[in-house]
Amino acid sequence: MSDRFEKGMKELSKGYENQPLSKPPETIYENVKKAPMNKPKKYRMAFLNVAATLLLVIGGGILGGSYLMSENNVSQEPPAVPADDLENEEPDDRVHVEENQEYASRDDTFIHEYELEGMPETFEYLLYINEQIGFSTYIEEQFEVSSNESDRVTFYSMYGAVEREDAFIQIIHHPEEDPEVIESVFRNKLASEGYTENHEADITLSQGEMKSYWVKGDSAPSEVQYQILLDHKEGWFEIRVKKPASLSEGRFTQSAKLFVDELMFR
């Protein structure tokens, strides 16, 4: 390689170094062309060709580096979450709770104390939950439960001296029935079976209202039946109680009252 060529390359390199790096390759090339180089024309053309080649290489390196930096920045961003996943994502700190779950989270047993023949008596009642109609309450352990129909449940008290059909508590759900119609049906049934309404009877309840109280027999009543209606947002609940007159002041009467007082709906 001749001395002139080496000297030309040094001048070319010096001209390149004097150009600001922030300028694009095309501008640097133009400035180098305009720079004074005291060389014969043929060598100057050779120098310019070399400069163009170097600038192309440099420009390609700059563009390639910019592309790689852009790719790296993109790869470091968190992946986008599809819109469907965002819609299905569960909200934080939120728990789905039904409108009223207290009826299903009550104590398993209930201790009730009352006076029986002048003496204090304590009895344990068991929690009963009916998911079909949607209620819970407390019943005696020996009660036999029958729910053959979708709208009612019957609790037979299995006292040793009492026949199965003679002492029971029945709850019936009337979603859309008129309360006057419910009361009328019960009255007509009892009247047709030879019962007489006792207008003086009264039962104190914490919820619901006794609509009528019926007895069978004039001088010495043998059976008693009464009806309680309870209004609820899902319709009316009718409670029918039947018992021998001999149990009017006993444990079964207390159990029937407790059944109504402890009723809780879903």
XYZ file of N, CA and C in Angstrom:
798
model
N 0.877 -1.184 0.000
C 0.000 0.000 0.000
C 0.916 1.237 0.000
N 0.636 2.262 -0.867
C 1.511 3.419 -1.014
C 1.375 4.371 0.149
N 2.371 5.241 0.286
C 2.338 6.235 1.368
C 1.182 7.192 1.183
N 0.894 7.548 -0.130
C -0.218 8.461 -0.387
C -1.558 7.880 0.068
N -1.687 6.609 -0.186
C -2.976 5.974 0.208
C -3.140 5.978 1.719
N -2.050 5.638 2.425
C -2.121 5.637 3.884
C -2.394 7.026 4.420
N -1.737 8.016 3.821
C -1.957 9.386 4.271
C -3.388 9.823 3.995
N -3.912 9.381 2.837
C -5.310 9.720 2.505
C -6.293 9.085 3.485
N -6.000 7.854 3.860
C -6.891 7.168 4.804
C -6.881 7.864 6.144
N -5.690 8.348 6.560
C -5.610 9.058 7.844
C -6.430 10.334 7.798
N -6.309 11.081 6.635
C -7.087 12.306 6.516
C -8.586 11.995 6.508
N -8.918 10.930 5.818
C -10.335 10.524 5.780
C -10.840 10.187 7.167
N -10.031 9.420 7.911
C -10.413 9.040 9.276
C -10.533 10.260 10.163
N -9.601 11.219 9.980
C -9.640 12.452 10.779
C -10.889 13.252 10.448
N -11.249 13.284 9.148
C -12.469 14.008 8.761
C -13.709 13.365 9.360
N -13.695 12.067 9.428
C -14.843 11.355 10.015
C -14.949 11.616 11.508
N -13.760 11.619 12.195
C -13.768 11.830 13.637
C -14.238 13.220 13.986
N -14.039 14.176 13.098
C -14.463 15.549 13.376
C -15.960 15.757 13.207
N -16.666 14.761 12.711
C -18.116 14.893 12.508
C -18.862 14.449 13.781
N -19.888 15.191 14.195
C -20.681 14.774 15.383
C -21.339 13.427 15.145
N -21.298 12.584 16.145
C -21.887 11.225 16.007
C -23.397 11.260 15.926
N -24.007 12.348 16.361
C -25.473 12.394 16.369
C -26.047 12.581 14.979
N -25.158 12.960 13.983
C -25.663 13.177 12.628
C -25.882 11.840 11.939
N -26.829 11.781 11.024
C -27.047 10.535 10.277
C -25.888 10.247 9.347
N -25.698 8.986 8.910
C -24.571 8.603 8.045
C -24.504 9.399 6.761
N -25.674 9.743 6.163
C -25.683 10.466 4.899
C -25.043 11.848 5.056
N -25.342 12.514 6.186
C -24.794 13.858 6.433
C -23.281 13.792 6.638
N -22.829 12.778 7.396
C -21.384 12.605 7.624
C -20.652 12.398 6.308
N -21.255 11.594 5.427
C -20.633 11.308 4.136
C -20.475 12.578 3.306
N -21.538 13.429 3.299
C -21.495 14.676 2.541
C -20.412 15.617 3.091
N -20.314 15.683 4.439
C -19.311 16.561 5.041
C -17.897 16.097 4.725
N -17.686 14.780 4.736
C -16.360 14.245 4.416
C -15.982 14.556 2.976
N -16.989 14.484 2.080
C -16.724 14.792 0.667
C -16.264 16.234 0.486
N -16.907 17.128 1.307
C -16.601 18.546 1.155
C -15.281 18.937 1.838
N -14.809 18.076 2.740
C -13.576 18.422 3.470
C -12.400 18.524 2.496
N -11.487 19.501 2.717
C -10.332 19.674 1.781
C -9.325 18.558 1.945
N -9.030 17.914 0.872
C -7.979 16.873 0.864
C -7.111 17.141 -0.361
N -5.855 17.485 -0.103
C -4.938 17.838 -1.184
C -4.400 16.592 -1.850
N -5.274 15.974 -2.606
C -4.884 14.734 -3.275
C -5.260 14.812 -4.742
N -4.540 14.035 -5.563
C -4.947 13.934 -6.965
C -6.358 13.368 -7.051
N -7.029 13.636 -8.164
C -8.430 13.270 -8.338
C -8.653 11.785 -8.239
N -7.729 10.990 -8.855
C -7.994 9.545 -8.878
C -7.931 8.959 -7.480
N -6.971 9.518 -6.637
C -6.909 9.002 -5.273
C -8.094 9.476 -4.443
N -8.532 10.715 -4.738
C -9.691 11.215 -3.980
C -10.916 10.366 -4.241
N -11.119 9.960 -5.466
C -12.258 9.093 -5.791
C -12.145 7.773 -5.062
N -10.912 7.252 -4.972
C -10.745 5.989 -4.252
C -11.073 6.163 -2.789
N -10.616 7.328 -2.247
C -10.903 7.597 -0.839
C -12.398 7.714 -0.594
N -13.103 8.385 -1.490
C -14.551 8.555 -1.327
C -15.284 7.218 -1.411
N -14.823 6.348 -2.281
C -15.467 5.020 -2.368
C -15.292 4.247 -1.075
N -14.055 4.336 -0.535
C -13.808 3.654 0.738
C -14.673 4.250 1.829
N -14.765 5.596 1.833
C -15.583 6.267 2.856
C -17.031 5.841 2.755
N -17.540 5.757 1.519
C -18.942 5.337 1.341
C -19.161 3.944 1.886
N -18.171 3.058 1.605
C -18.305 1.683 2.105
C -18.304 1.646 3.617
N -17.368 2.409 4.238
C -17.316 2.442 5.704
C -18.588 2.985 6.308
N -19.115 4.053 5.691
C -20.337 4.666 6.214
C -21.529 3.712 6.091
N -21.577 2.968 4.996
C -22.648 1.976 4.857
C -22.577 0.935 5.963
N -21.349 0.472 6.258
C -21.174 -0.509 7.331
C -21.582 0.082 8.671
N -21.120 1.350 8.918
C -21.457 2.004 10.187
C -22.957 2.227 10.312
N -23.554 2.724 9.198
C -25.004 2.958 9.225
C -25.776 1.684 9.459
N -25.353 0.590 8.825
C -26.027 -0.695 9.052
C -25.906 -1.138 10.490
N -24.710 -0.904 11.093
C -24.533 -1.282 12.499
C -25.431 -0.496 13.412
N -25.541 0.826 13.128
C -26.420 1.663 13.971
C -27.862 1.213 13.871
N -28.344 0.976 12.628
C -29.733 0.531 12.446
C -29.970 -0.818 13.084
N -28.997 -1.726 12.929
C -29.139 -3.054 13.537
C -29.204 -2.972 15.049
N -28.329 -2.112 15.633
C -28.342 -1.955 17.087
C -29.656 -1.382 17.567
N -30.187 -0.388 16.816
C -31.473 0.197 17.205
C -32.577 -0.847 17.170
N -32.552 -1.698 16.140
C -33.577 -2.748 16.027
C -33.502 -3.729 17.188
N -32.243 -4.126 17.546
C -32.088 -5.069 18.653
C -32.552 -4.453 19.968
N -32.229 -3.156 20.178
C -32.665 -2.488 21.399
C -34.178 -2.431 21.459
N -34.808 -2.152 20.292
C -36.276 -2.117 20.254
C -36.864 -3.469 20.571
N -36.255 -4.535 19.995
C -36.748 -5.895 20.262
C -36.623 -6.238 21.730
N -35.479 -5.862 22.345
C -35.282 -6.151 23.766
C -36.303 -5.436 24.629
N -36.602 -4.191 24.293
C -37.590 -3.440 25.072
C -38.960 -4.087 24.988
N -39.315 -4.547 23.791
C -40.621 -5.200 23.625
C -40.691 -6.483 24.417
N -39.583 -7.258 24.370
C -39.606 -8.553 25.058
C -39.655 -8.396 26.567
N -39.210 -7.227 27.084
C -39.215 -7.032 28.520
C -40.561 -6.560 29.043
N -41.473 -6.136 28.167
C -42.786 -5.707 28.624
C -43.603 -6.911 29.069
N -44.469 -6.767 30.076
C -45.305 -7.892 30.515
C -46.264 -8.301 29.416
N -46.526 -9.588 29.281
C -47.443 -10.047 28.228
C -48.837 -9.487 28.448
N -49.475 -9.129 27.355
C -50.823 -8.582 27.451
C -51.796 -9.670 27.896
N -52.770 -9.291 28.739
C -53.791 -10.228 29.215
C -54.981 -10.146 28.286
N -55.417 -11.269 27.719
C -56.582 -11.228 26.821
C -57.789 -10.630 27.518
N -58.630 -9.954 26.734
C -59.815 -9.300 27.304
C -60.729 -10.294 27.977
N -60.841 -11.499 27.409
C -61.720 -12.518 28.012
C -61.254 -12.885 29.403
N -59.904 -12.982 29.586
C -59.378 -13.335 30.899
C -59.655 -12.243 31.917
N -59.596 -10.987 31.471
C -59.876 -9.883 32.382
C -61.328 -9.907 32.830
N -62.230 -10.251 31.917
C -63.643 -10.302 32.272
C -63.925 -11.416 33.254
N -63.194 -12.539 33.121
C -63.459 -13.691 33.981
C -62.685 -13.649 35.283
N -61.834 -12.662 35.441
C -60.993 -12.599 36.630
C -61.833 -12.249 37.843
N -61.647 -12.993 38.936
C -62.405 -12.755 40.160
C -61.941 -11.473 40.828
N -62.882 -10.611 41.258
C -62.471 -9.398 41.974
C -61.785 -9.758 43.280
N -60.802 -8.960 43.694
C -60.092 -9.212 44.939
C -60.971 -8.873 46.127
N -60.739 -9.611 47.224
C -61.394 -9.328 48.502
C -62.904 -9.301 48.396
N -63.463 -10.111 47.519
C -64.909 -10.192 47.418
C -65.311 -11.656 47.534
N -66.280 -11.917 48.372
C -66.750 -13.282 48.583
C -68.243 -13.310 48.299
N -68.630 -14.297 47.484
C -70.050 -14.413 47.173
C -70.784 -14.982 48.384
N -71.786 -14.230 48.874
C -72.573 -14.662 50.030
C -74.043 -14.606 49.658
N -74.766 -15.675 49.959
C -76.195 -15.672 49.706
C -76.886 -14.673 50.610
N -78.125 -14.350 50.247
C -78.850 -13.282 50.947
C -78.968 -13.555 52.435
N -79.268 -14.809 52.828
C -79.371 -15.131 54.246
C -78.910 -16.560 54.468
N -77.714 -16.691 55.050
C -77.189 -18.023 55.333
C -77.257 -18.340 56.821
N -77.873 -17.476 57.620
C -77.930 -17.723 59.057
C -78.720 -18.997 59.369
N -79.724 -19.272 58.548
C -80.561 -20.444 58.812
C -79.764 -21.744 58.728
N -78.619 -21.710 57.995
C -77.808 -22.914 57.834
C -76.577 -22.924 58.733
N -76.370 -21.881 59.515
C -75.176 -21.811 60.354
C -75.547 -21.661 61.831
N -76.672 -22.180 62.204
C -77.130 -22.083 63.584
C -76.523 -23.209 64.419
N -76.660 -23.098 65.732
C -76.166 -24.161 66.616
C -76.922 -25.459 66.359
N -76.227 -26.568 66.523
C -76.838 -27.872 66.258
C -77.919 -28.219 67.275
N -77.814 -27.672 68.462
C -78.799 -27.974 69.510
C -79.286 -26.673 70.152
N -80.448 -26.777 70.767
C -81.051 -25.633 71.439
C -81.621 -26.118 72.765
N -81.218 -25.486 73.852
C -81.691 -25.873 75.184
C -82.864 -24.964 75.568
N -83.984 -25.591 75.887
C -85.194 -24.839 76.235
C -85.667 -25.265 77.620
N -85.946 -24.278 78.460
C -86.411 -24.572 79.823
C -87.786 -23.951 80.039
N -88.688 -24.689 80.612
C -90.028 -24.189 80.923
C -90.585 -25.000 82.082
N -91.702 -24.540 82.620
C -92.311 -25.230 83.758
C -93.317 -26.262 83.266
N -93.200 -27.462 83.796
C -94.103 -28.547 83.454
C -94.697 -29.085 84.751
N -96.005 -28.848 84.914
C -96.708 -29.237 86.139
C -96.073 -28.615 87.371
N -95.702 -27.330 87.222
C -95.156 -26.586 88.348
C -93.685 -26.813 88.624
N -93.043 -27.655 87.835
C -91.625 -27.954 88.035
C -90.820 -27.517 86.802
N -89.652 -26.890 87.015
C -88.827 -26.493 85.861
C -88.277 -27.721 85.133
N -88.388 -27.716 83.838
C -87.894 -28.809 83.007
C -86.999 -28.230 81.908
N -85.949 -28.965 81.602
C -85.027 -28.553 80.540
C -84.983 -29.630 79.465
N -85.150 -29.205 78.206
C -85.128 -30.153 77.095
C -84.179 -29.652 76.014
N -83.572 -30.609 75.333
C -82.657 -30.298 74.231
C -83.368 -30.548 72.908
N -83.330 -29.546 72.037
C -83.936 -29.656 70.709
C -82.837 -29.675 69.652
N -83.136 -30.318 68.530
C -82.160 -30.484 67.456
C -82.476 -29.564 66.279
N -81.415 -29.057 65.627
C -81.586 -28.194 64.466
C -82.091 -29.014 63.283
N -83.142 -28.504 62.631
C -83.664 -29.133 61.419
C -83.585 -28.110 60.281
N -83.002 -28.522 59.140
C -82.870 -27.655 57.966
C -83.568 -28.309 56.786
N -84.435 -27.573 56.132
C -85.108 -28.062 54.934
C -84.717 -27.171 53.762
N -83.873 -27.706 52.860
C -83.393 -26.934 51.723
C -84.452 -26.785 50.639
N -85.378 -27.726 50.572
C -86.373 -27.702 49.501
C -87.293 -26.490 49.621
N -87.800 -26.263 50.821
C -88.658 -25.108 51.047
C -87.824 -23.907 51.468
N -86.723 -24.148 52.148
C -85.823 -23.072 52.531
C -86.088 -22.520 53.909
N -86.047 -23.381 54.932
C -86.232 -22.898 56.300
C -85.461 -23.789 57.258
N -85.271 -23.292 58.466
C -84.694 -24.100 59.538
C -85.413 -23.766 60.830
N -85.384 -24.726 61.776
C -85.994 -24.542 63.087
C -85.469 -25.630 64.007
N -86.030 -25.738 65.218
C -85.606 -26.763 66.174
C -86.782 -27.668 66.503
N -86.484 -28.977 66.562
C -87.529 -29.971 66.804
C -87.058 -30.956 67.875
N -88.003 -31.707 68.410
C -87.653 -32.741 69.380
C -86.932 -33.896 68.682
N -86.089 -34.556 69.428
C -85.292 -35.637 68.852
C -86.153 -36.770 68.324
N -87.268 -37.072 69.019
C -88.076 -38.215 68.612
C -89.113 -37.877 67.545
N -89.098 -36.640 67.037
C -90.045 -36.301 65.971
C -89.726 -37.106 64.709
N -90.772 -37.585 64.073
C -90.625 -38.264 62.785
C -90.963 -37.278 61.681
N -90.033 -37.079 60.759
C -90.204 -36.075 59.707
C -90.682 -36.731 58.425
N -91.736 -36.162 57.825
C -92.274 -36.656 56.559
C -92.361 -35.493 55.577
N -91.698 -35.640 54.419
C -91.719 -34.581 53.393
C -91.986 -35.186 52.026
N -93.088 -35.880 51.909
C -93.437 -36.544 50.658
C -93.915 -35.567 49.595
N -94.364 -34.393 50.000
C -94.839 -33.391 49.056
C -93.871 -32.210 49.023
N -93.746 -31.586 47.848
C -92.726 -30.549 47.652
C -93.024 -29.261 48.403
N -94.271 -29.024 48.768
C -94.626 -27.746 49.378
C -94.896 -27.834 50.872
N -94.681 -29.020 51.494
C -94.993 -29.149 52.915
C -94.124 -30.202 53.602
N -93.974 -30.023 54.911
C -93.245 -30.972 55.745
C -94.073 -31.188 57.011
N -94.177 -32.448 57.443
C -94.952 -32.776 58.642
C -94.035 -33.416 59.671
N -94.163 -32.995 60.932
C -93.360 -33.505 62.043
C -94.299 -34.206 63.029
N -94.213 -35.516 63.064
C -95.062 -36.308 63.958
C -94.350 -36.502 65.294
N -95.065 -36.225 66.381
C -94.498 -36.411 67.717
C -94.786 -37.828 68.174
N -93.737 -38.632 68.333
C -93.899 -40.060 68.607
C -93.900 -40.355 70.111
N -94.851 -39.730 70.820
C -95.030 -40.078 72.227
C -95.615 -41.484 72.310
N -95.197 -42.202 73.330
C -95.608 -43.598 73.447
C -97.109 -43.815 73.501
N -97.829 -42.904 74.184
C -99.271 -43.103 74.363
C -100.105 -42.380 73.314
N -99.455 -41.793 72.313
C -100.159 -41.003 71.298
C -99.977 -41.656 69.931
N -101.080 -41.791 69.208
C -101.005 -42.341 67.860
C -100.308 -41.348 66.913
N -99.682 -41.893 65.881
C -98.867 -41.087 64.964
C -99.635 -39.911 64.385
N -100.864 -40.096 63.959
C -101.634 -39.049 63.301
C -102.308 -38.096 64.278
N -102.146 -38.331 65.563
C -102.866 -37.512 66.546
C -102.082 -36.306 67.037
N -100.799 -36.275 66.814
C -99.999 -35.140 67.275
C -98.935 -34.824 66.223
N -99.090 -33.698 65.562
C -98.114 -33.316 64.540
C -98.067 -31.798 64.373
N -96.968 -31.355 63.781
C -96.796 -29.963 63.353
C -96.522 -30.011 61.853
N -97.244 -29.216 61.109
C -97.085 -29.223 59.646
C -96.847 -27.798 59.152
N -95.863 -27.646 58.280
C -95.603 -26.350 57.663
C -95.818 -26.476 56.162
N -96.596 -25.530 55.595
C -96.954 -25.557 54.175
C -96.573 -24.219 53.557
N -95.912 -24.283 52.414
C -95.502 -23.067 51.706
C -96.529 -22.731 50.631
N -97.037 -21.494 50.668
C -97.981 -20.992 49.664
C -97.337 -19.796 48.960
N -96.630 -20.021 47.847
C -95.876 -18.923 47.200
C -96.750 -17.769 46.724
N -97.930 -18.069 46.172
C -98.737 -17.008 45.562
C -100.173 -16.991 46.074
N -100.479 -17.740 47.088
C -101.854 -17.864 47.564
C -102.279 -16.637 48.358
N -103.566 -16.291 48.253
C -104.150 -15.212 49.053
C -104.309 -15.713 50.487
N -103.846 -14.943 51.492
C -103.951 -15.417 52.882
C -105.389 -15.681 53.325
N -106.339 -14.932 52.801
C -107.740 -15.177 53.160
C -108.213 -16.516 52.627
N -107.716 -16.893 51.461
C -108.069 -18.202 50.892
C -107.464 -19.318 51.740
N -106.206 -19.145 52.171
C -105.541 -20.146 53.017
C -106.324 -20.342 54.316
N -106.719 -19.261 54.918
C -107.477 -19.323 56.172
C -108.844 -19.965 55.951
N -109.492 -19.609 54.855
C -110.822 -20.155 54.561
C -110.787 -21.665 54.336
N -109.763 -22.144 53.629
C -109.640 -23.594 53.378
C -109.514 -24.354 54.694
N -108.705 -23.842 55.609
C -108.511 -24.497 56.903
C -109.815 -24.497 57.717
N -110.512 -23.382 57.739
C -111.762 -23.285 58.484
C -112.801 -24.290 57.961
N -112.945 -24.324 56.662
C -113.934 -25.233 56.066
C -113.591 -26.697 56.354
N -112.308 -27.034 56.323
C -111.878 -28.406 56.594
C -112.229 -28.800 58.030
N -111.895 -27.945 59.002
C -112.151 -28.270 60.408
C -113.645 -28.323 60.707
N -114.390 -27.409 60.123
C -115.841 -27.414 60.342
C -116.464 -28.686 59.782
N -115.977 -29.151 58.623
C -116.518 -30.369 58.015
C -116.154 -31.628 58.799
N -115.115 -31.569 59.615
C -114.671 -32.726 60.400
C -115.257 -32.726 61.819
N -116.177 -31.811 62.102
C -116.848 -31.808 63.404
C -116.141 -31.021 64.479
N -115.237 -30.133 64.122
C -114.554 -29.286 65.087
C -115.370 -28.005 65.317
N -115.179 -27.419 66.468
C -115.808 -26.150 66.818
C -114.731 -25.120 67.117
N -114.925 -23.898 66.570
C -113.916 -22.863 66.779
C -114.033 -22.276 68.180
N -112.897 -22.153 68.831
C -112.819 -21.538 70.153
C -112.255 -20.131 69.973
N -113.095 -19.121 70.093
C -112.686 -17.746 69.842
C -111.906 -17.151 71.008
N -111.910 -17.807 72.150
C -111.225 -17.278 73.324
C -109.768 -17.745 73.435
N -109.413 -18.742 72.673
C -108.045 -19.275 72.754
C -107.039 -18.257 72.204
N -105.894 -18.228 72.831
C -104.853 -17.287 72.414
C -103.477 -17.924 72.637
N -102.595 -17.734 71.673
C -101.223 -18.244 71.776
C -100.272 -17.088 71.488
N -99.356 -16.851 72.413
C -98.375 -15.770 72.237
C -97.195 -16.280 71.418
N -96.911 -15.601 70.306
C -95.845 -16.014 69.396
C -94.916 -14.835 69.120
N -93.642 -15.140 68.860
C -92.681 -14.089 68.529
C -92.763 -13.702 67.058
N -93.399 -14.530 66.233
C -93.611 -14.213 64.822
C -94.827 -14.991 64.327
N -95.430 -14.497 63.278
C -96.643 -15.134 62.777
C -97.867 -14.739 63.594
N -99.013 -15.200 63.157
C -100.276 -14.878 63.836
C -101.213 -16.086 63.795
N -101.754 -16.440 64.952
C -102.728 -17.520 64.994
C -104.048 -17.022 64.405
N -104.575 -17.758 63.427
C -105.796 -17.344 62.747
C -107.049 -17.965 63.344
N -106.965 -19.211 63.763
C -108.132 -19.843 64.378
C -107.705 -21.049 65.208
N -108.515 -21.347 66.229
C -108.225 -22.426 67.178
C -109.491 -23.275 67.283
N -109.356 -24.585 67.055
C -110.516 -25.468 66.957
C -110.381 -26.633 67.933
N -111.549 -27.058 68.471
C -111.594 -28.217 69.376
C -112.677 -29.179 68.903
N -112.478 -30.451 69.214
C -113.485 -31.475 68.900
C -114.068 -31.970 70.212
N -115.382 -31.926 70.286
C -116.066 -32.318 71.520
C -116.566 -31.086 72.248
N -117.760 -31.204 72.863
C -118.368 -30.053 73.515
C -117.954 -29.929 74.977
N -118.426 -30.849 75.794
C -118.161 -30.745 77.231
C -116.724 -31.132 77.566
N -116.187 -32.131 76.897
C -114.813 -32.593 77.173
C -114.066 -32.718 75.842
N -113.368 -31.660 75.415
C -112.652 -31.706 74.133
C -111.631 -32.841 74.114
N -111.559 -33.522 72.994
C -110.600 -34.627 72.857
C -109.420 -34.265 71.958
N -109.648 -33.383 71.025
C -108.586 -32.984 70.089
C -108.579 -31.476 69.894
N -107.423 -30.985 69.528
C -107.239 -29.559 69.272
C -106.459 -29.386 67.958
N -106.883 -28.404 67.169
C -106.125 -28.013 65.977
C -106.154 -26.486 65.868
N -105.053 -25.909 65.438
C -105.039 -24.469 65.198
C -104.114 -24.146 64.032
N -104.309 -22.923 63.504
C -103.590 -22.492 62.297
C -102.854 -21.180 62.576
N -101.609 -21.114 62.090
C -100.787 -19.905 62.187
C -100.328 -19.533 60.783
N -100.410 -18.245 60.452
C -99.920 -17.760 59.156
C -98.740 -16.820 59.377
N -97.749 -17.010 58.543
C -96.532 -16.204 58.648
C -96.203 -15.643 57.264
N -96.153 -14.318 57.165
C -95.861 -13.648 55.900
C -94.356 -13.609 55.664
N -93.961 -13.889 54.420
C -92.553 -13.878 54.054
C -92.440 -13.370 52.628
N -91.257 -12.892 52.259
C -91.058 -12.328 50.916
C -91.300 -13.355 49.816
N -91.161 -14.645 50.121
C -91.378 -15.688 49.121
C -92.775 -16.283 49.224
N -93.688 -15.595 49.866
C -95.053 -16.067 49.974
C -95.474 -16.265 51.421
N -96.555 -16.987 51.604
C -97.083 -17.258 52.945
C -96.691 -18.653 53.401
N -96.420 -18.762 54.693
C -96.155 -20.064 55.304
C -97.266 -20.340 56.314
N -97.894 -21.481 56.131
C -98.991 -21.893 57.014
C -98.479 -22.985 57.957
N -98.720 -22.822 59.224
C -98.360 -23.840 60.218
C -99.642 -24.390 60.820
N -99.819 -25.692 60.721
C -100.969 -26.377 61.312
C -100.481 -27.266 62.452
N -101.145 -27.181 63.561
C -100.792 -27.999 64.729
C -102.014 -28.812 65.138
N -101.794 -30.116 65.343
C -102.839 -31.005 65.839
C -102.296 -31.754 67.046
N -103.130 -31.905 68.085
C -102.686 -32.594 69.303
C -103.895 -33.083 70.083
N -103.717 -34.112 70.879
C -104.780 -34.516 71.808
C -104.977 -33.420 72.865
N -106.174 -33.267 73.333
C -106.449 -32.239 74.351
C -105.649 -32.488 75.620
N -105.295 -33.752 75.854
C -104.524 -34.079 77.056
C -103.123 -33.481 77.034
N -102.630 -33.084 75.852
C -101.284 -32.505 75.730
C -101.314 -30.980 75.668
N -102.466 -30.394 75.947
C -102.601 -28.947 75.795
C -101.671 -28.165 76.699
N -101.319 -28.701 77.853
C -100.449 -27.983 78.780
C -99.084 -28.650 78.920
N -98.755 -29.564 78.035
C -97.533 -30.339 78.204
C -96.404 -29.945 77.268
N -95.485 -30.873 77.140
C -94.256 -30.637 76.389
C -94.529 -30.400 74.910
N -95.483 -31.109 74.336
C -95.749 -30.950 72.907
C -96.211 -29.528 72.589
N -97.009 -28.947 73.479
C -97.461 -27.567 73.275
C -96.267 -26.620 73.254
N -95.320 -26.833 74.177
C -94.107 -26.023 74.207
C -93.276 -26.228 72.935
N -93.215 -27.471 72.459
C -92.429 -27.780 71.258
C -93.035 -27.135 70.016
N -94.370 -27.103 69.948
C -95.037 -26.474 68.799
C -94.782 -24.968 68.782
N -94.835 -24.351 69.953
C -94.571 -22.916 70.044
C -93.105 -22.611 69.701
N -92.209 -23.427 70.217
C -90.788 -23.248 69.921
C -90.525 -23.410 68.428
N -91.203 -24.360 67.798
C -91.059 -24.594 66.362
C -91.329 -23.312 65.587
N -92.406 -22.605 65.924
C -92.775 -21.373 65.212
C -91.830 -20.235 65.574
N -91.535 -20.081 66.850
C -90.673 -18.973 67.286
C -89.277 -19.047 66.691
N -88.777 -20.269 66.463
C -87.405 -20.449 65.964
C -87.335 -20.631 64.450
N -88.440 -20.463 63.764
C -88.415 -20.571 62.303
C -87.541 -19.472 61.704
N -86.653 -19.870 60.799
C -85.801 -18.918 60.078
C -85.765 -19.350 58.631
N -85.910 -18.364 57.741
C -86.018 -18.667 56.313
C -84.774 -18.242 55.570
N -84.555 -18.893 54.453
C -83.384 -18.654 53.619
C -83.494 -17.277 52.974
